[in-house]
CSV table of C-alpha atoms in Angstrom, one decimal:
chain,number,residue,atom,x,y,z
A,69,MET,CA,13.9,10.7,-27.6
A,70,PHE,CA,17.3,9.1,-27.6
A,71,LEU,CA,19.0,12.1,-29.3
A,72,ALA,CA,20.9,14.5,-27.1
A,73,MET,CA,18.4,17.0,-25.8
A,74,GLN,CA,19.3,20.6,-26.6
A,75,PRO,CA,16.4,22.4,-25.0
A,76,GLY,CA,18.0,25.8,-25.3
A,77,THR,CA,18.4,25.9,-29.1
A,78,ALA,CA,15.2,24.0,-29.9
A,79,MET,CA,13.1,26.2,-27.6
A,80,ALA,CA,14.6,29.2,-29.5
A,81,THR,CA,13.3,27.6,-32.6
A,82,ILE,CA,9.8,27.2,-31.2
A,83,ASN,CA,10.0,30.8,-30.0
A,84,SER,CA,11.0,31.6,-33.5
A,85,SER,CA,11.9,34.9,-34.9
A,86,SER,CA,9.6,37.1,-33.0
A,87,ALA,CA,8.2,37.2,-29.5
A,88,GLU,CA,4.7,37.2,-31.0
A,89,SER,CA,5.0,33.9,-32.8
A,90,GLY,CA,7.0,32.4,-29.8
A,91,THR,CA,4.1,33.1,-27.5
A,92,SER,CA,1.6,31.7,-29.9
A,93,ALA,CA,3.7,28.5,-30.5
A,94,VAL,CA,3.5,27.7,-26.8
A,95,ALA,CA,-0.1,28.8,-26.8
A,96,GLN,CA,-0.8,26.4,-29.7
A,97,VAL,CA,0.7,23.6,-27.7
A,98,GLU,CA,-1.4,24.5,-24.7
A,99,ALA,CA,-4.6,24.6,-26.8
A,100,ARG,CA,-3.9,21.1,-28.2
A,101,VAL,CA,-3.2,19.9,-24.6
A,102,ARG,CA,-6.4,21.4,-23.5
A,103,ASP,CA,-8.2,19.4,-26.3
A,104,VAL,CA,-6.6,16.2,-25.2
A,105,LEU,CA,-7.6,16.8,-21.6
A,106,SER,CA,-11.1,17.6,-22.8
A,107,ALA,CA,-11.4,14.3,-24.6
A,108,HIS,CA,-9.6,12.0,-22.1
A,109,ALA,CA,-9.1,13.4,-18.6
A,110,GLN,CA,-12.7,12.9,-17.6
A,111,LEU,CA,-12.7,16.1,-15.7
A,112,GLN,CA,-15.9,17.6,-14.2
A,113,GLY,CA,-16.8,21.0,-15.5
A,114,VAL,CA,-15.6,23.0,-18.4
A,115,ILE,CA,-12.1,22.5,-19.8
A,116,ASP,CA,-12.1,25.8,-21.8
A,117,SER,CA,-12.1,27.8,-18.6
A,118,LEU,CA,-9.7,25.6,-16.7
A,119,ALA,CA,-6.9,27.7,-15.3
A,120,GLY,CA,-3.4,26.6,-16.2
A,121,SER,CA,-2.3,25.9,-12.6
A,122,THR,CA,-5.4,24.1,-11.4
A,123,SER,CA,-4.8,20.6,-10.0
A,124,LEU,CA,-6.3,18.1,-12.5
A,125,TYR,CA,-6.3,15.4,-9.8
A,126,GLU,CA,-8.5,17.5,-7.6
A,127,HIS,CA,-10.9,18.1,-10.4
A,128,GLY,CA,-11.5,14.5,-11.2
A,129,MET,CA,-8.6,13.1,-13.2
A,130,THR,CA,-8.0,9.6,-11.8
A,131,SER,CA,-4.7,7.7,-12.1
A,132,ARG,CA,-6.3,5.6,-14.9
A,133,ALA,CA,-7.5,8.7,-16.8
A,134,SER,CA,-4.0,10.3,-16.4
A,135,VAL,CA,-2.5,7.3,-18.3
A,136,THR,CA,-5.0,7.7,-21.1
A,137,VAL,CA,-4.0,11.4,-21.2
A,138,MET,CA,-0.3,10.4,-21.4
A,139,LEU,CA,-1.0,8.0,-24.3
A,140,ALA,CA,-3.2,10.6,-26.1
A,141,LEU,CA,-0.5,13.3,-25.7
A,142,GLU,CA,2.1,10.9,-27.1
A,143,GLY,CA,-0.1,10.3,-30.1
A,144,GLU,CA,-1.2,13.9,-30.6
A,145,PHE,CA,2.4,15.4,-30.5
A,146,GLU,CA,4.3,12.3,-31.7
A,147,ILE,CA,6.5,12.4,-28.6
A,148,GLU,CA,7.4,9.8,-26.0
A,149,PHE,CA,7.4,10.5,-22.3
A,150,PRO,CA,10.6,8.9,-20.9
A,151,ASP,CA,10.0,6.9,-17.7
A,152,ALA,CA,11.7,9.7,-15.7
A,153,MET,CA,8.8,12.0,-16.7
A,154,LEU,CA,6.1,9.6,-15.9
A,155,ARG,CA,5.5,11.3,-12.5
A,156,ARG,CA,2.5,12.7,-10.8
A,157,ASP,CA,3.8,16.3,-10.8
A,158,VAL,CA,4.4,16.3,-14.5
A,159,PHE,CA,0.7,15.8,-15.1
A,160,GLU,CA,-0.6,17.8,-12.2
A,161,SER,CA,-1.9,20.7,-14.3
A,162,LEU,CA,-2.4,22.1,-17.8
A,163,ASP,CA,0.7,24.3,-17.3
A,164,ALA,CA,2.9,21.4,-16.1
A,165,ILE,CA,1.8,19.2,-19.0
A,166,THR,CA,2.4,22.1,-21.6
A,167,ARG,CA,5.9,22.6,-20.2
A,168,ALA,CA,6.7,18.9,-20.4
A,169,VAL,CA,5.4,18.7,-24.0
A,170,CYS,CA,7.3,21.7,-25.1
A,171,GLU,CA,10.4,20.3,-23.5
A,172,LEU,CA,10.1,17.1,-25.5
A,173,LEU,CA,9.2,18.9,-28.7
A,174,ALA,CA,12.3,21.0,-28.3
A,175,GLY,CA,14.5,18.0,-27.8
A,176,ARG,CA,13.2,16.2,-30.8
B,112,MET,CA,21.1,13.1,-11.7
B,113,THR,CA,19.5,10.4,-13.7
B,114,LEU,CA,16.6,8.2,-12.7
B,115,THR,CA,17.0,4.5,-13.3
B,116,GLY,CA,14.7,1.6,-12.8
B,117,ASP,CA,16.7,0.2,-9.9
B,118,ARG,CA,17.4,3.3,-8.0
B,119,VAL,CA,18.5,2.1,-4.6
B,120,SER,CA,21.4,3.5,-2.5
B,121,GLY,CA,24.2,1.1,-1.7
B,122,SER,CA,23.6,1.0,2.0
B,123,SER,CA,20.0,0.0,1.7
B,124,ILE,CA,20.8,-3.2,-0.2
B,125,TRP,CA,23.2,-4.3,2.5
B,126,SER,CA,20.6,-3.5,5.2
B,127,ILE,CA,18.7,-6.7,4.1
B,128,THR,CA,21.6,-8.8,5.4
B,129,LEU,CA,21.8,-7.0,8.8
B,130,PRO,CA,20.8,-9.0,11.9
B,131,ARG,CA,17.2,-8.9,13.1
B,132,SER,CA,16.6,-6.0,15.5
B,133,GLN,CA,15.6,-6.5,19.1
B,134,LEU,CA,12.0,-5.7,18.3
B,135,VAL,CA,11.8,-8.3,15.5
B,136,GLN,CA,13.3,-10.9,17.9
B,137,THR,CA,10.8,-9.9,20.5
B,138,LEU,CA,7.9,-10.4,18.0
B,139,GLU,CA,9.4,-13.8,17.1
B,140,ARG,CA,9.0,-14.8,20.8
B,141,VAL,CA,5.5,-13.3,20.9
B,142,ALA,CA,4.6,-15.4,17.9
B,143,ILE,CA,5.7,-18.6,19.5
B,144,ASP,CA,4.6,-17.9,23.1
B,145,VAL,CA,1.3,-16.0,22.6
B,146,ALA,CA,0.1,-15.8,19.0
B,147,ARG,CA,0.5,-19.4,17.9
B,148,PRO,CA,-1.1,-21.0,21.0
B,149,ALA,CA,-4.1,-18.8,20.6
B,150,ALA,CA,-4.3,-19.1,16.8
B,151,TYR,CA,-6.5,-22.2,16.7
B,152,ASP,CA,-9.1,-20.6,18.9
B,153,VAL,CA,-8.9,-17.3,17.2
B,154,ASP,CA,-9.5,-19.0,13.8
B,155,LYS,CA,-12.1,-21.4,15.0
B,156,HIS,CA,-14.3,-18.7,16.6
B,157,ALA,CA,-13.4,-15.9,14.2
B,158,ARG,CA,-12.5,-13.8,17.3
B,159,PHE,CA,-10.1,-11.0,17.7
B,160,PRO,CA,-6.6,-12.1,18.9
B,161,SER,CA,-6.9,-9.9,22.0
B,162,GLU,CA,-4.2,-11.7,24.0
B,163,THR,CA,-1.7,-11.1,21.2
B,164,VAL,CA,-2.6,-7.5,20.7
B,165,HIS,CA,-2.4,-7.0,24.5
B,166,VAL,CA,1.2,-8.2,24.4
B,167,LEU,CA,2.0,-6.1,21.3
B,168,ARG,CA,1.0,-3.1,23.4
B,169,GLU,CA,3.3,-4.3,26.3
B,170,VAL,CA,6.3,-4.5,24.0
B,171,ASN,CA,5.5,-1.1,22.4
B,172,ALA,CA,5.0,-2.7,19.0
B,173,LEU,CA,2.1,-0.4,18.1
B,174,GLY,CA,4.3,2.6,18.3
B,175,ALA,CA,7.1,1.2,16.2
B,176,ALA,CA,6.1,3.2,13.1
B,177,VAL,CA,5.8,6.5,15.0
B,178,PRO,CA,8.9,8.7,14.4
B,179,GLN,CA,11.4,8.7,17.3
B,180,GLU,CA,11.1,12.4,17.8
B,181,LEU,CA,7.4,11.8,18.6
B,182,GLY,CA,8.2,9.0,21.1
B,183,GLY,CA,7.9,6.1,18.8
B,184,GLY,CA,10.3,3.4,17.5
B,185,GLY,CA,11.0,5.2,14.2
B,186,SER,CA,11.3,1.7,12.6
B,187,PRO,CA,12.0,1.7,8.9
B,188,LEU,CA,9.7,-0.2,6.6
B,189,LEU,CA,12.0,-3.1,6.4
B,190,GLU,CA,11.9,-3.6,10.1
B,191,LEU,CA,8.1,-3.2,10.2
B,192,ALA,CA,7.9,-5.8,7.5
B,193,ARG,CA,10.1,-8.2,9.5
B,194,MET,CA,7.9,-7.6,12.6
B,195,CYS,CA,4.8,-8.6,10.5
B,196,THR,CA,6.5,-11.7,9.1
B,197,ALA,CA,7.6,-12.8,12.5
B,198,LEU,CA,4.2,-12.4,14.1
B,199,SER,CA,2.4,-14.0,11.1
B,200,THR,CA,4.4,-17.3,11.4
B,201,GLY,CA,2.4,-17.8,14.6
B,202,CYS,CA,-0.9,-16.2,13.6
B,203,ALA,CA,-1.6,-14.5,10.3
B,204,ALA,CA,-4.6,-12.7,11.6
B,205,SER,CA,-2.5,-11.0,14.3
B,206,GLY,CA,0.1,-10.2,11.7
B,207,MET,CA,-2.4,-8.6,9.4
B,208,VAL,CA,-3.8,-6.5,12.3
B,209,LEU,CA,-0.3,-5.2,13.0
B,210,ALA,CA,0.3,-4.6,9.3
B,211,MET,CA,-2.9,-2.6,8.9
B,212,HIS,CA,-2.1,-0.6,12.0
B,213,HIS,CA,1.4,0.3,10.8
B,214,ILE,CA,0.0,1.4,7.4
B,215,GLN,CA,-2.3,3.9,9.2
B,216,VAL,CA,0.4,5.2,11.5
B,217,LEU,CA,2.9,5.7,8.6
B,218,SER,CA,0.3,7.5,6.5
B,219,LEU,CA,-0.2,10.0,9.4
B,220,ALA,CA,3.5,10.2,10.3
B,221,ARG,CA,4.7,11.0,6.8
B,222,HIS,CA,1.9,13.4,5.8
B,223,HIS,CA,1.0,15.4,8.8
B,224,GLY,CA,2.5,18.4,7.0
B,225,GLY,CA,3.9,19.8,10.3
B,226,ASN,CA,0.4,20.0,11.9
B,227,ARG,CA,1.0,20.2,15.6
B,228,GLU,CA,-2.2,18.5,16.6
B,229,VAL,CA,-1.6,15.5,14.3
B,230,LYS,CA,1.9,15.3,15.8
B,231,ARG,CA,0.5,15.4,19.3
B,232,TYR,CA,-1.9,12.6,18.3
B,233,LEU,CA,1.0,10.5,17.0
B,234,GLU,CA,2.8,11.0,20.4
B,235,ARG,CA,-0.3,9.6,22.0
B,236,VAL,CA,-0.3,6.6,19.7
B,237,ALA,CA,3.1,5.8,20.9
B,238,ALA,CA,2.6,6.6,24.6
B,239,GLU,CA,-0.8,4.9,24.9
B,240,GLN,CA,-0.2,2.2,22.2
B,241,ARG,CA,-3.4,3.2,20.4
B,242,LEU,CA,-4.7,0.8,17.7
B,243,ILE,CA,-5.9,2.4,14.5
B,244,ALA,CA,-8.2,0.8,11.9
B,245,SER,CA,-8.6,1.8,8.3
B,246,VAL,CA,-11.9,2.7,6.7
B,247,THR,CA,-11.2,2.9,3.0
B,248,SER,CA,-13.7,0.6,1.5
B,249,GLU,CA,-17.2,1.8,0.7
B,250,VAL,CA,-20.6,0.6,-0.6
B,251,GLY,CA,-20.5,1.8,-4.2
B,252,PRO,CA,-16.8,2.2,-5.0
B,253,SER,CA,-16.3,-1.1,-3.3
B,254,GLY,CA,-12.6,-2.0,-3.7
B,255,ASP,CA,-11.6,1.1,-5.6
B,256,MET,CA,-10.1,3.1,-2.7
B,257,ARG,CA,-9.4,6.1,-4.9
B,258,GLN,CA,-13.0,7.1,-5.0
B,259,SER,CA,-15.4,8.0,-2.3
B,260,VAL,CA,-19.1,8.7,-2.1
B,261,ALA,CA,-19.2,9.9,1.5
B,262,ALA,CA,-18.2,13.5,2.0
B,263,VAL,CA,-16.9,15.5,4.9
B,264,GLN,CA,-19.4,18.0,6.3
B,265,SER,CA,-18.0,21.1,8.0
B,266,ILE,CA,-19.6,22.0,11.2
B,267,ALA,CA,-20.1,25.7,11.8
B,268,GLY,CA,-17.6,26.9,14.3
B,269,ASP,CA,-15.0,24.2,14.3
B,270,GLY,CA,-15.1,20.6,13.2
B,271,TYR,CA,-16.3,18.0,10.8
B,272,SER,CA,-19.0,15.3,10.6
B,273,LEU,CA,-19.0,12.3,8.4
B,274,GLU,CA,-21.2,9.3,7.6
B,275,LYS,CA,-19.8,6.4,5.6
B,276,HIS,CA,-21.1,3.0,4.7
B,277,ALA,CA,-18.0,0.8,4.6
B,278,THR,CA,-18.0,-2.7,3.1
B,279,THR,CA,-15.2,-3.9,5.4
B,280,ILE,CA,-13.4,-2.5,8.4
B,281,SER,CA,-10.7,-4.7,9.7
B,282,TYR,CA,-10.9,-5.1,13.5
B,283,GLY,CA,-13.1,-2.0,13.5
B,284,ALA,CA,-14.9,-3.0,16.7
B,285,HIS,CA,-11.5,-3.5,18.5
B,286,ALA,CA,-9.6,-0.4,17.4
B,287,ASP,CA,-9.2,2.8,19.4
B,288,ASP,CA,-9.3,5.1,16.4
B,289,LEU,CA,-10.3,5.1,12.7
B,290,LEU,CA,-8.6,6.6,9.7
B,291,ILE,CA,-11.3,7.2,7.1
B,292,THR,CA,-11.2,8.3,3.4
B,293,ALA,CA,-14.0,10.6,2.2
B,294,ARG,CA,-14.6,13.3,-0.4
B,295,LYS,CA,-13.2,16.6,0.6
B,296,ASN,CA,-16.7,18.2,0.6
B,297,GLU,CA,-20.2,17.5,-0.7
B,298,LYS,CA,-19.6,19.4,-4.0
B,299,THR,CA,-16.4,17.8,-5.2
B,300,VAL,CA,-15.6,14.8,-7.4
B,301,PRO,CA,-15.3,11.2,-6.1
B,302,SER,CA,-11.5,11.2,-6.5
B,303,ASP,CA,-10.9,14.4,-4.6
B,304,GLN,CA,-10.4,12.7,-1.3
B,305,VAL,CA,-9.1,13.4,2.2
B,306,LEU,CA,-8.1,11.3,5.2
B,307,VAL,CA,-10.1,11.9,8.4
B,308,LEU,CA,-9.2,10.8,11.9
B,309,ALA,CA,-11.9,9.8,14.3
B,310,GLN,CA,-10.8,8.9,17.9
B,311,ARG,CA,-12.5,6.7,20.4
B,312,GLY,CA,-15.6,8.5,21.6
B,313,GLN,CA,-15.9,10.5,18.4
B,314,TYR,CA,-17.5,7.8,16.3
B,315,GLU,CA,-20.0,5.0,16.4
B,316,LEU,CA,-20.3,1.9,14.3
B,317,SER,CA,-23.8,0.7,13.4
B,318,ASP,CA,-25.4,-1.9,11.0
B,319,VAL,CA,-22.4,-4.0,11.7
B,320,GLY,CA,-22.3,-7.1,9.4
B,321,THR,CA,-20.8,-10.5,10.1
B,322,TRP,CA,-17.4,-11.9,9.4
B,323,ASP,CA,-17.5,-15.7,8.8
B,324,THR,CA,-14.9,-16.3,6.2
B,325,LEU,CA,-12.6,-19.0,4.8
B,326,GLY,CA,-9.5,-17.4,6.3
B,327,MET,CA,-8.1,-14.4,8.1
B,328,ARG,CA,-11.0,-15.0,10.5
B,329,GLY,CA,-9.4,-13.3,13.4
B,330,THR,CA,-9.2,-9.9,11.6
B,331,CYS,CA,-12.9,-9.4,12.4
B,332,SER,CA,-13.6,-7.3,9.3
B,333,PRO,CA,-17.4,-6.9,8.8
B,334,GLY,CA,-18.8,-3.9,7.1
B,335,ALA,CA,-20.5,-1.1,9.1
B,336,THR,CA,-21.9,2.4,8.9
B,337,VAL,CA,-19.5,4.9,10.5
B,338,ARG,CA,-20.8,8.1,11.9
B,339,ALA,CA,-18.0,10.4,13.2
B,340,ARG,CA,-17.6,13.9,14.4
B,341,GLY,CA,-14.3,15.6,15.3
B,342,GLU,CA,-12.1,18.7,15.2
B,343,SER,CA,-10.9,20.4,12.0
B,344,TRP,CA,-7.3,19.3,12.4
B,345,GLN,CA,-8.5,15.7,12.2
B,346,VAL,CA,-9.2,16.2,8.5
B,347,LEU,CA,-5.7,16.0,7.0
B,348,ASP,CA,-4.6,18.8,4.7
B,349,THR,CA,-2.5,16.6,2.4
B,350,PRO,CA,-4.8,15.2,-0.4
B,351,PHE,CA,-5.4,11.5,0.0
B,352,GLY,CA,-4.3,10.8,-3.6
B,353,TYR,CA,-0.8,12.0,-2.6
B,354,VAL,CA,-0.8,10.0,0.6
B,355,ALA,CA,-2.0,6.9,-1.2
B,356,THR,CA,0.7,7.1,-4.0
B,357,LEU,CA,3.6,7.9,-1.7
B,358,THR,CA,2.8,5.9,1.3
B,359,MET,CA,-0.4,4.0,1.8
B,360,VAL,CA,-0.2,1.8,-1.4
B,361,PRO,CA,3.5,0.9,-1.3
B,362,VAL,CA,3.5,0.3,2.5
B,363,SER,CA,0.3,-1.8,2.2
B,364,HIS,CA,1.8,-4.0,-0.5
B,365,VAL,CA,5.0,-4.4,1.3
B,366,LEU,CA,3.5,-5.2,4.7
B,367,TRP,CA,0.8,-7.5,3.3
B,368,GLY,CA,3.6,-9.3,1.4
B,369,ALA,CA,5.4,-9.6,4.7
B,370,VAL,CA,2.4,-11.1,6.4
B,371,TRP,CA,2.0,-13.6,3.5
B,372,LEU,CA,5.7,-14.3,3.8
B,373,GLY,CA,5.1,-15.3,7.4
B,374,ILE,CA,2.3,-17.7,6.3
B,375,ALA,CA,4.5,-19.2,3.6
B,376,SER,CA,7.6,-19.5,6.0
B,377,ASP,CA,5.5,-21.4,8.6
B,378,ALA,CA,4.2,-23.8,5.9
B,379,MET,CA,7.7,-24.3,4.6
B,380,SER,CA,9.0,-25.0,8.1
B,381,ARG,CA,6.5,-27.8,8.6
B,382,ALA,CA,7.5,-29.3,5.2
B,383,GLN,CA,11.1,-29.2,6.3
B,384,VAL,CA,10.4,-30.9,9.5
B,385,MET,CA,8.5,-33.6,7.7
B,386,VAL,CA,11.3,-34.2,5.2
B,387,ARG,CA,13.8,-34.4,8.0
B,388,LYS,CA,11.7,-36.9,9.8
B,389,LYS,CA,11.6,-39.1,6.7
B,390,ALA,CA,15.4,-38.7,6.2
B,391,ARG,CA,16.1,-39.8,9.8
B,392,ALA,CA,13.8,-42.8,9.3
B,393,ASN,CA,16.0,-43.9,6.5
B,394,PRO,CA,19.5,-42.5,6.9
B,395,GLY,CA,21.6,-42.5,3.8
B,396,VAL,CA,18.5,-42.3,1.5
B,397,VAL,CA,17.4,-38.8,0.4
B,398,PRO,CA,13.6,-38.8,0.7
B,399,ARG,CA,11.6,-38.2,-2.4
B,400,ALA,CA,10.0,-35.2,-0.9
B,401,ALA,CA,13.3,-33.5,-0.7
B,402,GLN,CA,13.2,-32.6,-4.4
B,403,LYS,CA,9.9,-30.8,-4.0
B,404,LEU,CA,11.3,-29.1,-0.9
B,405,THR,CA,14.1,-27.5,-2.9
B,406,GLU,CA,11.5,-26.0,-5.3
B,407,VAL,CA,9.6,-24.6,-2.3
B,408,ALA,CA,12.8,-23.1,-0.8
B,409,ALA,CA,13.5,-21.4,-4.1
B,410,LYS,CA,10.0,-19.9,-4.2
B,411,LEU,CA,10.2,-18.7,-0.6
B,412,GLN,CA,13.6,-17.1,-1.3
B,413,MET,CA,12.1,-15.2,-4.3
B,414,MET,CA,9.2,-14.1,-2.2
B,415,LYS,CA,11.4,-12.9,0.6
B,416,ASN,CA,13.8,-11.1,-1.7
B,417,GLU,CA,10.9,-9.3,-3.4
B,418,VAL,CA,9.3,-8.1,-0.1
B,419,HIS,CA,12.6,-7.1,1.4
B,420,SER,CA,14.1,-5.4,-1.6
B,421,LEU,CA,11.0,-3.3,-2.1
B,422,ALA,CA,10.9,-2.4,1.6
B,423,ALA,CA,14.5,-1.4,1.5
B,424,GLU,CA,14.0,0.6,-1.7
B,425,HIS,CA,11.1,2.5,-0.2
B,426,ASP,CA,13.1,3.2,2.9
B,427,ALA,CA,16.0,4.6,0.8
B,428,LEU,CA,13.8,6.7,-1.3
B,429,HIS,CA,11.9,8.1,1.7
B,430,ALA,CA,15.2,8.8,3.5
B,431,ALA,CA,16.4,10.7,0.4
B,432,ASN,CA,13.1,12.4,0.2
B,433,ASP,CA,12.9,11.3,-3.4
B,434,VAL,CA,9.2,12.2,-4.0
B,435,THR,CA,9.9,12.2,-7.7
B,436,TRP,CA,10.7,8.5,-7.9
B,437,LEU,CA,8.3,7.5,-5.2
B,438,SER,CA,5.4,9.1,-7.2
B,439,SER,CA,6.6,7.7,-10.5
B,440,LEU,CA,4.8,5.2,-12.7
B,441,PRO,CA,7.6,2.7,-12.9
B,442,PHE,CA,7.8,2.5,-9.1
B,443,ALA,CA,4.0,2.1,-8.9
B,444,LEU,CA,4.3,-0.8,-11.4
B,445,LYS,CA,7.0,-2.5,-9.2
B,446,ILE,CA,4.8,-2.1,-6.1
B,447,ASN,CA,1.9,-3.6,-7.9
B,448,ASN,CA,4.0,-6.5,-9.2
B,449,LEU,CA,5.1,-7.2,-5.6
B,450,LYS,CA,1.5,-7.6,-4.5
B,451,LEU,CA,0.6,-9.8,-7.5
B,452,SER,CA,3.6,-12.0,-7.1
B,453,ALA,CA,3.5,-12.4,-3.3
B,454,SER,CA,-0.2,-13.1,-3.3
B,455,ARG,CA,0.3,-16.0,-5.8
B,456,LEU,CA,3.5,-17.4,-4.2
B,457,VAL,CA,2.0,-17.6,-0.7
B,458,VAL,CA,-0.8,-19.9,-2.1
B,459,GLU,CA,1.7,-22.0,-4.2
B,460,ILE,CA,4.2,-22.4,-1.3
B,461,THR,CA,1.4,-23.4,1.1
B,462,GLN,CA,-0.1,-25.9,-1.4
B,463,ASP,CA,3.4,-27.3,-2.0
B,464,ALA,CA,3.9,-27.8,1.7
B,465,LEU,CA,0.6,-29.7,1.8
B,466,GLN,CA,1.8,-32.0,-0.9
B,467,ILE,CA,5.1,-32.6,0.8
B,468,CYS,CA,3.6,-33.3,4.2
B,469,GLY,CA,0.8,-35.4,2.9
B,470,ILE,CA,-2.1,-36.6,4.9
B,471,GLU,CA,-0.6,-35.3,8.2
B,472,ALA,CA,-0.9,-31.7,6.9
B,473,TYR,CA,-4.3,-32.4,5.6
B,474,LYS,CA,-5.5,-33.2,9.1
B,475,ASN,CA,-6.4,-30.2,11.3
B,476,ASN,CA,-4.6,-29.6,14.6
B,477,SER,CA,-1.7,-31.9,13.8
B,478,GLN,CA,2.0,-30.9,14.0
B,479,PHE,CA,2.0,-30.5,10.3
B,480,SER,CA,-1.4,-28.9,9.7
B,481,VAL,CA,-1.3,-26.2,7.0
B,482,GLY,CA,-5.1,-25.8,6.7
B,483,ARG,CA,-5.2,-22.4,8.4
B,484,ASN,CA,-2.1,-21.3,6.4
B,485,LEU,CA,-3.8,-22.2,3.1
B,486,ARG,CA,-7.1,-20.6,4.1
B,487,ASP,CA,-5.4,-17.4,5.3
B,488,ALA,CA,-3.3,-17.4,2.1
B,489,CYS,CA,-6.4,-17.4,-0.1
B,490,SER,CA,-7.2,-13.9,1.1
B,491,ALA,CA,-4.1,-12.6,-0.6
B,492,GLY,CA,-5.5,-12.5,-4.1
B,493,LEU,CA,-8.7,-10.8,-2.9
B,494,MET,CA,-7.5,-7.9,-0.8
B,495,ILE,CA,-7.4,-5.8,-3.1
B,496,HIS,CA,-8.7,-8.2,-5.9
B,497,ASN,CA,-5.8,-9.0,-8.2
B,498,ASP,CA,-7.9,-8.3,-11.3
B,499,ARG,CA,-8.1,-4.7,-10.3
B,500,ILE,CA,-4.3,-4.5,-9.9
B,501,VAL,CA,-3.7,-6.3,-13.2
B,502,GLN,CA,-6.0,-3.8,-14.9
B,503,THR,CA,-3.9,-0.9,-13.5
B,504,ASN,CA,-0.7,-2.6,-14.6
B,505,GLU,CA,-2.1,-3.0,-18.1
B,506,SER,CA,-2.5,0.8,-18.3
B,507,LEU,CA,0.9,1.5,-16.7
B,508,LEU,CA,2.7,-0.8,-19.2
B,509,LEU,CA,1.2,1.1,-22.1
B,510,VAL,CA,3.2,4.1,-21.1
B,511,GLN,CA,6.3,2.7,-19.4
B,512,LYS,CA,9.2,2.5,-21.8
B,513,GLY,CA,11.8,0.7,-19.8
B,514,THR,CA,11.6,-2.8,-18.3
């Protein structure tokens, strides 16, 4: 986390040598995020069909649950969210969270 | 641009040392001339401080938080805090009524989302000096204001209806209008909430309970069932979770802290007078109580600094439209710490003043009485219960990396 972040190069690494594996790398992250949400976000309804841009707060994720999600994500991906990223909008939706996790993975 | 834990613009720090505004000075006079003389009776009979609220209307205090472009005072949070402190030195119940009202006004003023009808309503708040009460508590969720059972029902055509069983509504019977939290609709989850405005004539309170409490007796806050009906625009578009995080919670903690600061300041003043009295009786000898007084003065300064610096920081962030930092976890932690700290200090300072003044402060209705101060101060750890806030902070500290 304290290393200089080079999102450009690292994202290129995640996106790898072909467009196909690049898409699937992000998709893999998203799938794991979805699992974490399923286990910890205390959302009503089915997580599998949750659209990427749906507001998690409006579907039952309380502030307390969002903290549990943060911790679970840090454990799952072995990342740390810096204080600057501990904001409501970062955890607003599956898409937002996936973006944030990818950014941190890229900078590692 | 980097975010740091103490992100405050230079000018806002120095605003703490600016002289008190005209409005704050006016409220200091109101505290001495109107609020304090009535406070004994207000407390004894647990009645609404109507004479003080009447004067607040006369001096346009109820419109202070309405933006200037809508005909209000446009006061920043620091000024609103000072108003509440000033009034609370005379009567804490009056100060709390003013604080709760400002919280509702700011919640509307900052989150109307451009809605013309809401803006027109705010103009009326300023022009008519309308008093707004908050209906956030509920049977079931109790003190957890981020969950609701009651849901907004849409009326075919245009409008809403709502029924809510509130456990406590401060000055509900004496307000003009109510700002109510509820679930967005019957089908949604408890945390998917909206704010609903109900104006005088649009609601009724029934099954009203009693309010016979240790302190804050003049806030008249019994529970009640609220039945309301109004127009669609009165259901705010902005999700309540957003309003709560950005405005209602930080403003509540700052303004409650300001009220408690008034209680503590008044207690300290009495202690100072007592020590001075003893010093005059024996010139050349520093009274024993002077040592305790220095400790109290230090605590009061800590309390004042905390309330004012958070108020100034919130003002700076709001002025810079820094939603990012305002909605951040570290800021939420600071705001919670303010509430915890101020609620404990007000009790400590008041108890210290009792010790300093001795038996004269223990008696009621004497020049040095701090009985009402202490009883009012005891409400601080219960509104919202500190255990709830500590629990939240525990979670927040699990993820916060900085200090």
